[in-house]
Tab-separated table of C-alpha atoms in Angstrom:
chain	number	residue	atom	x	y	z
A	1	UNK	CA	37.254	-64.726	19.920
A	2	UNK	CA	39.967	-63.042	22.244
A	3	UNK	CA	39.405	-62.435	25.877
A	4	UNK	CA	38.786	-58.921	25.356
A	5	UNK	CA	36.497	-59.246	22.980
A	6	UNK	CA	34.746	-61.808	25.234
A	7	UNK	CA	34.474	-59.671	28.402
A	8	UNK	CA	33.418	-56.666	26.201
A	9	UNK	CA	30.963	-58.872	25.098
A	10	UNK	CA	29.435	-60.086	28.232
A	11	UNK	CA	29.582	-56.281	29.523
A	12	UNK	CA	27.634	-55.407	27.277
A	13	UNK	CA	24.975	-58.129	27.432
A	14	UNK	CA	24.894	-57.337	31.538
A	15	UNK	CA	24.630	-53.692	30.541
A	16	UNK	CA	20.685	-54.902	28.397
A	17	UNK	CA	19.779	-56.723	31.437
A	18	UNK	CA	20.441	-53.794	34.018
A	19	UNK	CA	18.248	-51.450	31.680
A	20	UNK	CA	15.290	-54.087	31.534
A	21	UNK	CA	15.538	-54.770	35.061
A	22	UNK	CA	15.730	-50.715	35.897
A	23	UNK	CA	13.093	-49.863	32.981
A	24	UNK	CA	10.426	-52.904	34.370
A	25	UNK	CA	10.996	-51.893	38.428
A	26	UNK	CA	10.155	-48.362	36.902
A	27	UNK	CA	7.044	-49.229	35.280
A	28	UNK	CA	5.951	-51.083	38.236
A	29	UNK	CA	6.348	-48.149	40.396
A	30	UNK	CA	4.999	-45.094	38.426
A	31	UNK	CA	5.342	-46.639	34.442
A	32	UNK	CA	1.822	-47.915	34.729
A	33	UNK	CA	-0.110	-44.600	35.646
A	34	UNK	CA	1.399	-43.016	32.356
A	35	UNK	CA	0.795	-46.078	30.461
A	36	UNK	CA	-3.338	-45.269	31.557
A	37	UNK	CA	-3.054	-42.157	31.145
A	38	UNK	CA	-2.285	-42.163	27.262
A	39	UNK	CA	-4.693	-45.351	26.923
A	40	UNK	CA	-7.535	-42.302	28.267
A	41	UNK	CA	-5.748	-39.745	25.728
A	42	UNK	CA	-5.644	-41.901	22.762
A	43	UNK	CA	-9.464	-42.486	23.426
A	44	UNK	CA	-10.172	-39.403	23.917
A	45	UNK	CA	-8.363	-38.246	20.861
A	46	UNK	CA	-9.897	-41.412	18.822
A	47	UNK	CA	-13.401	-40.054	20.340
A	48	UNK	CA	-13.106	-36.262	19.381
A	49	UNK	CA	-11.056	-36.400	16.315
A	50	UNK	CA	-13.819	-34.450	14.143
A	51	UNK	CA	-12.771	-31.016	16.496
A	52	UNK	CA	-8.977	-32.295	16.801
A	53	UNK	CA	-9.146	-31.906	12.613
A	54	UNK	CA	-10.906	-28.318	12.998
A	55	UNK	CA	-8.646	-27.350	15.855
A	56	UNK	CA	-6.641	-23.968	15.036
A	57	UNK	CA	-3.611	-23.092	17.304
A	58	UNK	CA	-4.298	-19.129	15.936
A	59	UNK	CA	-7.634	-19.059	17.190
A	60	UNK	CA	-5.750	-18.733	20.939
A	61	UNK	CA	-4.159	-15.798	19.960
A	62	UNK	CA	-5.775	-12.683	19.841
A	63	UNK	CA	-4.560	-9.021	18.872
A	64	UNK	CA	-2.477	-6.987	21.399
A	65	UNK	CA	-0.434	-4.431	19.739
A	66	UNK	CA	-1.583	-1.992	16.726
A	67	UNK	CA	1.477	0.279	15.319
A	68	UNK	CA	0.755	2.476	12.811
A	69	UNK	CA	3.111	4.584	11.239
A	70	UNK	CA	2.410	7.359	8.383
A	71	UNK	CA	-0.607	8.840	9.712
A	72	UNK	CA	-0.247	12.803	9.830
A	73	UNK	CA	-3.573	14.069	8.955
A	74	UNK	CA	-5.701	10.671	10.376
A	75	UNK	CA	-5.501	10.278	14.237
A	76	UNK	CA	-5.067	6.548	15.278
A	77	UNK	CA	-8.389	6.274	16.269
A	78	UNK	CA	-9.912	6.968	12.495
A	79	UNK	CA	-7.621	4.639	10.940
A	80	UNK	CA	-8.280	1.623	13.370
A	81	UNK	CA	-11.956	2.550	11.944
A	82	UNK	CA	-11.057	2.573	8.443
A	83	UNK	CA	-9.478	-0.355	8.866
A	84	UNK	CA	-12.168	-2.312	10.525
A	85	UNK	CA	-9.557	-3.977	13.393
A	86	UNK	CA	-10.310	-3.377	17.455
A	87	UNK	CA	-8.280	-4.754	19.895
A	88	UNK	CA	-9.066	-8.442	21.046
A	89	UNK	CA	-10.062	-9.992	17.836
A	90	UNK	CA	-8.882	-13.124	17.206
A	91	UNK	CA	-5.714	-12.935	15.290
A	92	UNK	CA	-6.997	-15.527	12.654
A	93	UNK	CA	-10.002	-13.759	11.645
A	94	UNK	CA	-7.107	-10.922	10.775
A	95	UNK	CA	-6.735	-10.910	7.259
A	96	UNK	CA	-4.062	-8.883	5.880
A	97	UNK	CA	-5.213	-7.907	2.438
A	98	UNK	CA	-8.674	-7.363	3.626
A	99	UNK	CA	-7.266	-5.002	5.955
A	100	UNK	CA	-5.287	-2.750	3.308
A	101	UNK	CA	-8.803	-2.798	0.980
A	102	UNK	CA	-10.466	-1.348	3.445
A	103	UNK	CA	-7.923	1.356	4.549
A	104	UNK	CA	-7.557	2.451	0.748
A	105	UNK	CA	-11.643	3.507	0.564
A	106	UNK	CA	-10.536	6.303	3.139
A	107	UNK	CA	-10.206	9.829	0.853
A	108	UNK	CA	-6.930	10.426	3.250
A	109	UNK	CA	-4.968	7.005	2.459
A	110	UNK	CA	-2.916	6.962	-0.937
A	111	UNK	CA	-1.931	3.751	-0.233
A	112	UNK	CA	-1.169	1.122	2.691
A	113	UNK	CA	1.221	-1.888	3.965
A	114	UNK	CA	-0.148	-4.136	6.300
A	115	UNK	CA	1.797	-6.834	8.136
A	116	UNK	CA	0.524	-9.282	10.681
A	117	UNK	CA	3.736	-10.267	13.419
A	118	UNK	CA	3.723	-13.266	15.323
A	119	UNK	CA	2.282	-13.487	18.522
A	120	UNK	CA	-0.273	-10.578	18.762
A	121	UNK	CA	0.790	-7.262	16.671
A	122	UNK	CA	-0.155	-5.906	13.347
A	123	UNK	CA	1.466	-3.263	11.488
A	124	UNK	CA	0.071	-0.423	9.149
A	125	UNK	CA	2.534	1.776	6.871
A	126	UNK	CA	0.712	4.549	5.291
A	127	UNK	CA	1.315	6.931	2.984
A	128	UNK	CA	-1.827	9.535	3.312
A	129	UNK	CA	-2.425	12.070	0.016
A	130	UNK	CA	-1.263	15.258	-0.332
A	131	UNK	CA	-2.654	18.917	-2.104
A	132	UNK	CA	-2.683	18.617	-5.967
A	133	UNK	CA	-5.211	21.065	-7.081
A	134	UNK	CA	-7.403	24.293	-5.523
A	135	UNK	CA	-11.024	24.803	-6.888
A	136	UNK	CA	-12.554	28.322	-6.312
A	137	UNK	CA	-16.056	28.610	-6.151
A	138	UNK	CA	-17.690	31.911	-5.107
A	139	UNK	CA	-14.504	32.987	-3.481
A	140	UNK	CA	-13.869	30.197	-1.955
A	141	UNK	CA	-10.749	27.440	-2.362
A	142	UNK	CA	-11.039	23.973	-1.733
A	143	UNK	CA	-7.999	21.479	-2.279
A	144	UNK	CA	-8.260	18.407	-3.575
A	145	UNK	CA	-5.610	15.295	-3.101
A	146	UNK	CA	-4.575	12.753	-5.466
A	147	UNK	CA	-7.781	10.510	-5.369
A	148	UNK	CA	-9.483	13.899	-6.210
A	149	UNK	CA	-11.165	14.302	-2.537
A	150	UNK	CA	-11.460	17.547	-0.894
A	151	UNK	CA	-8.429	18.173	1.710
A	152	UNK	CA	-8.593	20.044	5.002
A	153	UNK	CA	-5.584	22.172	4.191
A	154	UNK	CA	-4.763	26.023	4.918
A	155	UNK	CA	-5.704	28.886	2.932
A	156	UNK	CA	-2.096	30.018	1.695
A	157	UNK	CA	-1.396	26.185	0.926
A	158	UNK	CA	-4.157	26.580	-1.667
A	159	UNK	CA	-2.657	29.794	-3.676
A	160	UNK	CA	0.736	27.637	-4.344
A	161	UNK	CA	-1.247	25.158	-5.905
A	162	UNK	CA	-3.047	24.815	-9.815
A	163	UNK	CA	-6.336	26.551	-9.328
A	164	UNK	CA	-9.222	24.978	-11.577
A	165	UNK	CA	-12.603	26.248	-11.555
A	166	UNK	CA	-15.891	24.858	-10.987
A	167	UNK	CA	-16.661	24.533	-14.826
A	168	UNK	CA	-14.997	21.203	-15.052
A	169	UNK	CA	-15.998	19.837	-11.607
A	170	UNK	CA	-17.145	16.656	-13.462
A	171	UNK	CA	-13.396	15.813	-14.484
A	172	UNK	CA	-12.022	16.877	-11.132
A	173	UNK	CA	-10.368	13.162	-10.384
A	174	UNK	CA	-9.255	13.313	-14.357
A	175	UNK	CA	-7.647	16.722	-14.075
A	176	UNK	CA	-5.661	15.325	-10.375
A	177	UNK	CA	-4.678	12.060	-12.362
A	178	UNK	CA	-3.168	13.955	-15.037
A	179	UNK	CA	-0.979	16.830	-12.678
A	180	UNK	CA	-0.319	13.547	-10.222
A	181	UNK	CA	1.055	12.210	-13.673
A	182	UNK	CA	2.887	15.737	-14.260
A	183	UNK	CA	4.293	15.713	-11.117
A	184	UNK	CA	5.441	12.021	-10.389
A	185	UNK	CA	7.821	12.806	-13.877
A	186	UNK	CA	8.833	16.352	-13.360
A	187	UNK	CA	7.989	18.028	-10.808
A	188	UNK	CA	9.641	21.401	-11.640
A	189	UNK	CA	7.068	21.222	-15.116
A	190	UNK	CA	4.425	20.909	-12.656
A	191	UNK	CA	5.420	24.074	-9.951
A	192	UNK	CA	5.162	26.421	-12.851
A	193	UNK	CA	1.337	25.421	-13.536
A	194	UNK	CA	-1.043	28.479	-12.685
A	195	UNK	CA	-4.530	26.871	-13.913
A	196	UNK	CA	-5.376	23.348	-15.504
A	197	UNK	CA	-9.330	22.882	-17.025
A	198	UNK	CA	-10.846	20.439	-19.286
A	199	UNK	CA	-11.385	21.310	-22.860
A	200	UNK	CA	-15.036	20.297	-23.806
A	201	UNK	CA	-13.797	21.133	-27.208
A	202	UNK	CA	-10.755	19.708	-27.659
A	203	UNK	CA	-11.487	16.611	-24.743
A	204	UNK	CA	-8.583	17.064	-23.532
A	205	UNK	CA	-6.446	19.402	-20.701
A	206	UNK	CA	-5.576	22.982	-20.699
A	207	UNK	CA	-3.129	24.018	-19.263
A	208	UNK	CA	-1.947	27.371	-18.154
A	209	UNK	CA	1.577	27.951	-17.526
A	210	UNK	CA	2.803	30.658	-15.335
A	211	UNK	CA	6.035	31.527	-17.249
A	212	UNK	CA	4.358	31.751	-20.796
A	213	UNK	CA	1.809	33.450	-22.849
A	214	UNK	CA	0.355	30.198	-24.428
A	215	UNK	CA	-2.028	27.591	-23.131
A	216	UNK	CA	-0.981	23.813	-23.529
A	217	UNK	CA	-3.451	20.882	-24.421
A	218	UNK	CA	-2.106	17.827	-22.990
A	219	UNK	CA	-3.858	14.277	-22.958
A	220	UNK	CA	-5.740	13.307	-20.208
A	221	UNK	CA	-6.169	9.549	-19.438
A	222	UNK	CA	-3.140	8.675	-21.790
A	223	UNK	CA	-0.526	11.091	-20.144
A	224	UNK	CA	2.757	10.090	-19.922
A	225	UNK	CA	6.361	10.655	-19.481
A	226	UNK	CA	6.709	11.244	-23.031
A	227	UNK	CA	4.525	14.151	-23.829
A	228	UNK	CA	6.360	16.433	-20.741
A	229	UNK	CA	10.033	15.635	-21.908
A	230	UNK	CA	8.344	16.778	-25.133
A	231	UNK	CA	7.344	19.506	-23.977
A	232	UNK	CA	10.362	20.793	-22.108
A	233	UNK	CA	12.595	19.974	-25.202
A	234	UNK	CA	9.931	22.645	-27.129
A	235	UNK	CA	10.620	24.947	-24.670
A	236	UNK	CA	14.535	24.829	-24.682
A	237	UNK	CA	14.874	24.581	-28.556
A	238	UNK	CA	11.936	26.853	-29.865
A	239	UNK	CA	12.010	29.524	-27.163
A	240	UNK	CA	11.798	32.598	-29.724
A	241	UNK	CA	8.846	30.614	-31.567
A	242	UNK	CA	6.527	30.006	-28.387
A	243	UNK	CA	6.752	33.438	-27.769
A	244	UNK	CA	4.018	34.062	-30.715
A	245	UNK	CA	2.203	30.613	-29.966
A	246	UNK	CA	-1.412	30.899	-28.764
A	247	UNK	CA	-2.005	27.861	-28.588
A	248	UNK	CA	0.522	24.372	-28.443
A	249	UNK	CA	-1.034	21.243	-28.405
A	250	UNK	CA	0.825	18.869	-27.045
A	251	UNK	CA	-1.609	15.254	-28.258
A	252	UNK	CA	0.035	14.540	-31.095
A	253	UNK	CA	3.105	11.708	-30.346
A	254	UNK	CA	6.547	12.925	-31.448
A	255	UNK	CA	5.703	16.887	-32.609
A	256	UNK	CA	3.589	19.588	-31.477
A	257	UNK	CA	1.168	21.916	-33.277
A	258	UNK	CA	1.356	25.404	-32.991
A	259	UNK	CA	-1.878	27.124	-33.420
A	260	UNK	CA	-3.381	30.891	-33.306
A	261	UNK	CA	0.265	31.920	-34.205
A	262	UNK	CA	1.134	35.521	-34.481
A	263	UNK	CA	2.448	36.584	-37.676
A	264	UNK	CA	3.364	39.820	-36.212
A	265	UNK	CA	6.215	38.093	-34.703
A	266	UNK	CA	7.327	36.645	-37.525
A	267	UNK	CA	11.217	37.530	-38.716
A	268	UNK	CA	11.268	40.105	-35.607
């Protein structure tokens, strides 16, 4: 061994001793009071580890902020109701799912987002209904939204909307399905409806157009994208023939059936 290596060597060594002399003049000083104190912790903890197990950090947290965002019609009083949230709660009885199920049995709420953020907020994105459908009764027009609940809306946004009359009351959430349905895949197919009923006869939907002399039986529960590009595609090719038509039913996949024709129209 060389004589650097040697003096490196016994640096080194003297370097151990100075930190176990420094380390034990420590302890005996002030090392000896922490040394107690985490003997009484570790009893402690030994002695109450059935609540240390149950402990929950969230349960120290409790809810601060609410921001809602979405609500036009609903004030933000109503939809910390719906929601079934007050300020204060703890955080971890917050449940985010139970929160949304709650919010969508409100008539006004098509459908919600809620996000709990870390420390103390939660977060509620809604998208409330809108005006499908007018019912008169006795002079009077009610609207009626997506989920087929009555709407507090004005008088004149009722006339720009399909009227349906009391008649077929008992398939009012049916009949807002179906022009939801109408509307979600054109919407330009569903502007030009005047009136929309249920056929008892038929079981299925009337419709009343208010560019054409015909009414249109659509299906109800099994609408779908199909049977309105079908329908506009009878429009642009057989113009000349629907102006005779009656009647077009519009249930049958693939082709419609013309019925009540006029024959008067025929070859003129």
């Amino acid at each position: 061994m060389g004589y650097n290596e040697l003096k490196r060597k016994q640096e080194r060594v003297r370097k151990v001793k100075d930190g176990v002399s420094s380390a034990w003049h420590w302890f005996k000083r002030r090392g000896w009071i922490f040394s107690i104190i985490l003997v009484v912790l570790a009893v402690l903890a030994i002695h109450n580890r059935f609540y240390l197990q149950h402990f929950n950090p969230l349960e120290l947290r409790h809810l601060q902020y609410v921001e809602i965002e979405g609500n036009r019609m609903l004030s933000w009083e109503d939809v910390m109701q719906g929601a079934q949230v007050e300020t204060g709660m703890l955080m971890s009885e917050l449940n985010a799912d139970s929160v949304e199920a709650s919010l969508m049995q409100l008539p006004m709420i098509l459908s919600a987002k809620v996000e709990k953020k870390f420390p103390s907020s939660l977060y509620i994105k809604l998208h409330e209904t809108s005006p499908v459908l007018t019912v008169l009764s006795e002079g009077r027009a009610t609207i009626y939204s997506e989920k087929g609940y009555p709407l507090p809306y004005s008088v004149a946004t009722a006339m720009r909307l399909p009227v349906m009359d009391m008649a077929a009351m008992e398939h009012v959430k049916a009949v807002t399905q179906f022009l939801v349905e109408m509307r979600k895949y054109d919407a330009e197919l569903y502007n030009r409806v005047s009136q929309v009923t249920w056929s008892t006869e038929d079981e299925c939907m009337k419709v009343y157009f208010r560019d054409v002399g015909f009414t249109a039986l659509f299906r109800d529960l099994k609408s779908n994208k199909d049977q309105f590009t079908l329908y506009k595609s009878l429009e642009n090719g057989f113009a000349k023939d629907l102006l005779c038509a009656g009647e077009v039913d519009m249930r049958y996949s693939g082709f419609a059936y013309v019925r009540n024709y006029d024959k008067r129209c025929v070859n003129g």
